[in-house]
């Protein structure tokens, strides 16, 4: 293995660990943001949909992380069409999430609140990192560098 191969593999493992962390944070979002009263006051259907979506987003992230932990070398190599297609799907997922972070959420949630602004900026760059890392793998990963695609 060379320096580039080792680094892309490590970046993928960092991304998998980050997705695991986001999944765990997502599962505890109600408590972390102190939304217990707001969620409890929702109509039953809205509360149920909120809980189901929370679970399914977290499960999706755990699947992305598990697949990445198991197959990071195949993602990095860029010579496996299935790995490239899966990396592309994950890149699109995170690309949309990156856009949502800056293009959908109202800035009123964090403007003037340094801790929330910091979280917003950290999440933006984390999502962008995932988009670019998986996107690079989808485009051919290391085979791009070697001139094989």
mmCIF file of C-alpha atoms in Angstrom:
data_model
loop_
_atom_site.group_PDB
_atom_site.id
_atom_site.type_symbol
_atom_site.label_atom_id
_atom_site.label_comp_id
_atom_site.label_asym_id
_atom_site.label_seq_id
_atom_site.Cartn_x
_atom_site.Cartn_y
_atom_site.Cartn_z
ATOM 1 C CA UNK A 1 0.000 0.000 0.000
ATOM 2 C CA UNK A 2 1.153 3.536 -0.591
ATOM 3 C CA UNK A 3 0.534 6.843 1.162
ATOM 4 C CA UNK A 4 -2.551 7.711 -0.938
ATOM 5 C CA UNK A 5 -4.123 4.271 -0.466
ATOM 6 C CA UNK A 6 -3.527 4.365 3.272
ATOM 7 C CA UNK A 7 -4.967 7.850 3.580
ATOM 8 C CA UNK A 8 -8.141 7.193 1.591
ATOM 9 C CA UNK A 9 -8.731 4.025 3.574
ATOM 10 C CA UNK A 10 -8.251 5.999 6.823
ATOM 11 C CA UNK A 11 -10.540 8.801 5.609
ATOM 12 C CA UNK A 12 -13.240 6.222 4.906
ATOM 13 C CA UNK A 13 -12.829 4.723 8.388
ATOM 14 C CA UNK A 14 -13.031 8.208 9.910
ATOM 15 C CA UNK A 15 -16.182 8.779 7.861
ATOM 16 C CA UNK A 16 -17.665 5.497 9.088
ATOM 17 C CA UNK A 17 -16.901 6.447 12.682
ATOM 18 C CA UNK A 18 -18.450 9.872 12.097
ATOM 19 C CA UNK A 19 -21.619 8.339 10.661
ATOM 20 C CA UNK A 20 -21.845 6.076 13.704
ATOM 21 C CA UNK A 21 -21.521 9.122 15.972
ATOM 22 C CA UNK A 22 -24.185 11.055 14.043
ATOM 23 C CA UNK A 23 -26.525 8.042 14.278
ATOM 24 C CA UNK A 24 -26.079 7.889 18.059
ATOM 25 C CA UNK A 25 -26.554 11.656 18.377
ATOM 26 C CA UNK A 26 -29.680 11.427 16.210
ATOM 27 C CA UNK A 27 -31.131 8.783 18.521
ATOM 28 C CA UNK A 28 -30.647 11.162 21.473
ATOM 29 C CA UNK A 29 -31.645 14.372 19.701
ATOM 30 C CA UNK A 30 -34.791 14.922 21.762
ATOM 31 C CA UNK A 31 -32.808 14.804 25.006
ATOM 32 C CA UNK A 32 -29.766 16.691 23.663
ATOM 33 C CA UNK A 33 -31.894 19.604 22.454
ATOM 34 C CA UNK A 34 -34.207 19.428 25.456
ATOM 35 C CA UNK A 35 -37.252 18.783 23.264
ATOM 36 C CA UNK A 36 -39.050 16.378 25.605
ATOM 37 C CA UNK A 37 -41.957 18.771 26.231
ATOM 38 C CA UNK A 38 -42.262 19.740 22.552
ATOM 39 C CA UNK A 39 -42.284 16.107 21.390
ATOM 40 C CA UNK A 40 -44.733 15.110 24.137
ATOM 41 C CA UNK A 41 -47.113 17.888 23.047
ATOM 42 C CA UNK A 42 -47.154 16.784 19.389
ATOM 43 C CA UNK A 43 -50.258 15.074 18.063
ATOM 44 C CA UNK A 44 -49.848 11.294 18.308
ATOM 45 C CA UNK A 45 -49.329 10.723 14.557
ATOM 46 C CA UNK A 46 -46.694 13.478 14.284
ATOM 47 C CA UNK A 47 -44.889 12.113 17.370
ATOM 48 C CA UNK A 48 -44.921 8.584 15.906
ATOM 49 C CA UNK A 49 -43.645 9.790 12.516
ATOM 50 C CA UNK A 50 -40.884 11.755 14.282
ATOM 51 C CA UNK A 51 -39.796 8.641 16.217
ATOM 52 C CA UNK A 52 -39.930 6.332 13.178
ATOM 53 C CA UNK A 53 -37.905 8.784 11.070
ATOM 54 C CA UNK A 54 -35.373 9.161 13.860
ATOM 55 C CA UNK A 55 -34.927 5.378 13.969
ATOM 56 C CA UNK A 56 -34.752 4.917 10.212
ATOM 57 C CA UNK A 57 -32.238 7.721 9.648
ATOM 58 C CA UNK A 58 -30.070 6.246 12.407
ATOM 59 C CA UNK A 59 -30.362 2.717 11.002
ATOM 60 C CA UNK A 60 -29.405 4.014 7.547
ATOM 61 C CA UNK A 61 -26.311 5.708 8.972
ATOM 62 C CA UNK A 62 -25.341 2.554 10.890
ATOM 63 C CA UNK A 63 -25.652 0.551 7.657
ATOM 64 C CA UNK A 64 -23.478 3.089 5.791
ATOM 65 C CA UNK A 65 -20.905 2.890 8.577
ATOM 66 C CA UNK A 66 -20.918 -0.908 8.789
ATOM 67 C CA UNK A 67 -20.557 -1.331 5.021
ATOM 68 C CA UNK A 68 -17.721 1.195 5.035
ATOM 69 C CA UNK A 69 -15.924 -0.447 7.964
ATOM 70 C CA UNK A 70 -16.166 -3.817 6.190
ATOM 71 C CA UNK A 71 -15.342 -2.700 2.646
ATOM 72 C CA UNK A 72 -13.279 0.502 2.924
ATOM 73 C CA UNK A 73 -10.485 -0.999 0.840
ATOM 74 C CA UNK A 74 -12.921 -1.827 -1.980
ATOM 75 C CA UNK A 75 -14.385 1.690 -1.845
ATOM 76 C CA UNK A 76 -10.874 3.162 -1.944
ATOM 77 C CA UNK A 77 -9.605 0.979 -4.780
ATOM 78 C CA UNK A 78 -12.239 2.270 -7.190
ATOM 79 C CA UNK A 79 -12.152 -0.831 -9.383
ATOM 80 C CA UNK A 80 -15.338 -2.475 -8.083
ATOM 81 C CA UNK A 81 -18.494 -1.224 -9.813
ATOM 82 C CA UNK A 82 -20.757 -2.200 -6.912
ATOM 83 C CA UNK A 83 -18.543 -0.380 -4.394
ATOM 84 C CA UNK A 84 -18.447 2.666 -6.651
ATOM 85 C CA UNK A 85 -22.252 2.648 -7.044
ATOM 86 C CA UNK A 86 -22.778 2.328 -3.299
ATOM 87 C CA UNK A 87 -20.228 5.083 -2.626
ATOM 88 C CA UNK A 88 -22.096 7.227 -5.140
ATOM 89 C CA UNK A 89 -25.391 6.665 -3.355
ATOM 90 C CA UNK A 90 -23.837 7.546 0.001
ATOM 91 C CA UNK A 91 -22.220 10.642 -1.555
ATOM 92 C CA UNK A 92 -25.587 11.791 -2.920
ATOM 93 C CA UNK A 93 -27.202 11.211 0.508
ATOM 94 C CA UNK A 94 -24.550 13.341 2.233
ATOM 95 C CA UNK A 95 -24.496 15.909 -0.564
ATOM 96 C CA UNK A 96 -28.205 16.537 -0.101
ATOM 97 C CA UNK A 97 -27.701 16.682 3.665
ATOM 98 C CA UNK A 98 -24.870 19.195 3.198
ATOM 99 C CA UNK A 99 -27.139 21.408 1.120
ATOM 100 C CA UNK A 100 -29.926 21.134 3.698
ATOM 101 C CA UNK A 101 -27.511 22.255 6.419
ATOM 102 C CA UNK A 102 -26.890 25.567 4.663
ATOM 103 C CA UNK A 103 -29.840 25.958 2.297
ATOM 104 C CA UNK A 104 -32.857 24.879 4.295
ATOM 105 C CA UNK A 105 -32.407 25.454 8.023
ATOM 106 C CA UNK A 106 -33.111 28.980 9.175
ATOM 107 C CA UNK A 107 -30.067 30.810 10.478
ATOM 108 C CA UNK A 108 -32.230 32.034 13.354
ATOM 109 C CA UNK A 109 -31.519 28.695 15.053
ATOM 110 C CA UNK A 110 -27.863 29.572 15.636
ATOM 111 C CA UNK A 111 -27.166 33.250 14.815
ATOM 112 C CA UNK A 112 -25.868 34.962 17.913
ATOM 113 C CA UNK A 113 -25.492 31.671 19.825
ATOM 114 C CA UNK A 114 -21.795 30.704 19.593
ATOM 115 C CA UNK A 115 -22.253 27.082 20.662
ATOM 116 C CA UNK A 116 -25.014 26.449 18.122
ATOM 117 C CA UNK A 117 -23.091 28.282 15.410
ATOM 118 C CA UNK A 118 -20.086 26.059 16.118
ATOM 119 C CA UNK A 119 -22.226 22.915 15.877
ATOM 120 C CA UNK A 120 -23.765 24.165 12.621
ATOM 121 C CA UNK A 121 -20.331 24.817 11.087
ATOM 122 C CA UNK A 122 -18.887 21.515 12.337
ATOM 123 C CA UNK A 123 -21.831 19.567 10.906
ATOM 124 C CA UNK A 124 -21.575 21.384 7.586
ATOM 125 C CA UNK A 125 -17.906 20.456 7.208
ATOM 126 C CA UNK A 126 -18.492 16.903 8.450
ATOM 127 C CA UNK A 127 -21.246 16.381 5.881
ATOM 128 C CA UNK A 128 -19.108 17.974 3.163
ATOM 129 C CA UNK A 129 -16.211 15.669 4.131
ATOM 130 C CA UNK A 130 -18.479 12.629 3.752
ATOM 131 C CA UNK A 131 -19.813 13.886 0.423
ATOM 132 C CA UNK A 132 -16.349 14.448 -1.007
ATOM 133 C CA UNK A 133 -14.796 11.256 0.378
ATOM 134 C CA UNK A 134 -17.547 8.971 -0.905
ATOM 135 C CA UNK A 135 -17.832 11.010 -4.112
ATOM 136 C CA UNK A 136 -14.131 10.490 -4.817
ATOM 137 C CA UNK A 137 -14.621 6.747 -4.321
ATOM 138 C CA UNK A 138 -17.666 6.766 -6.612
ATOM 139 C CA UNK A 139 -15.656 8.426 -9.364
ATOM 140 C CA UNK A 140 -13.051 5.697 -9.211
ATOM 141 C CA UNK A 141 -11.107 6.345 -6.043
ATOM 142 C CA UNK A 142 -7.496 5.387 -6.310
ATOM 143 C CA UNK A 143 -7.883 4.109 -9.844
ATOM 144 C CA UNK A 144 -8.428 7.789 -10.817
ATOM 145 C CA UNK A 145 -5.006 8.613 -9.408
ATOM 146 C CA UNK A 146 -3.423 5.610 -11.103
ATOM 147 C CA UNK A 147 -5.020 6.644 -14.404
ATOM 148 C CA UNK A 148 -7.161 3.529 -14.659
ATOM 149 C CA UNK A 149 -10.587 5.084 -15.160
#
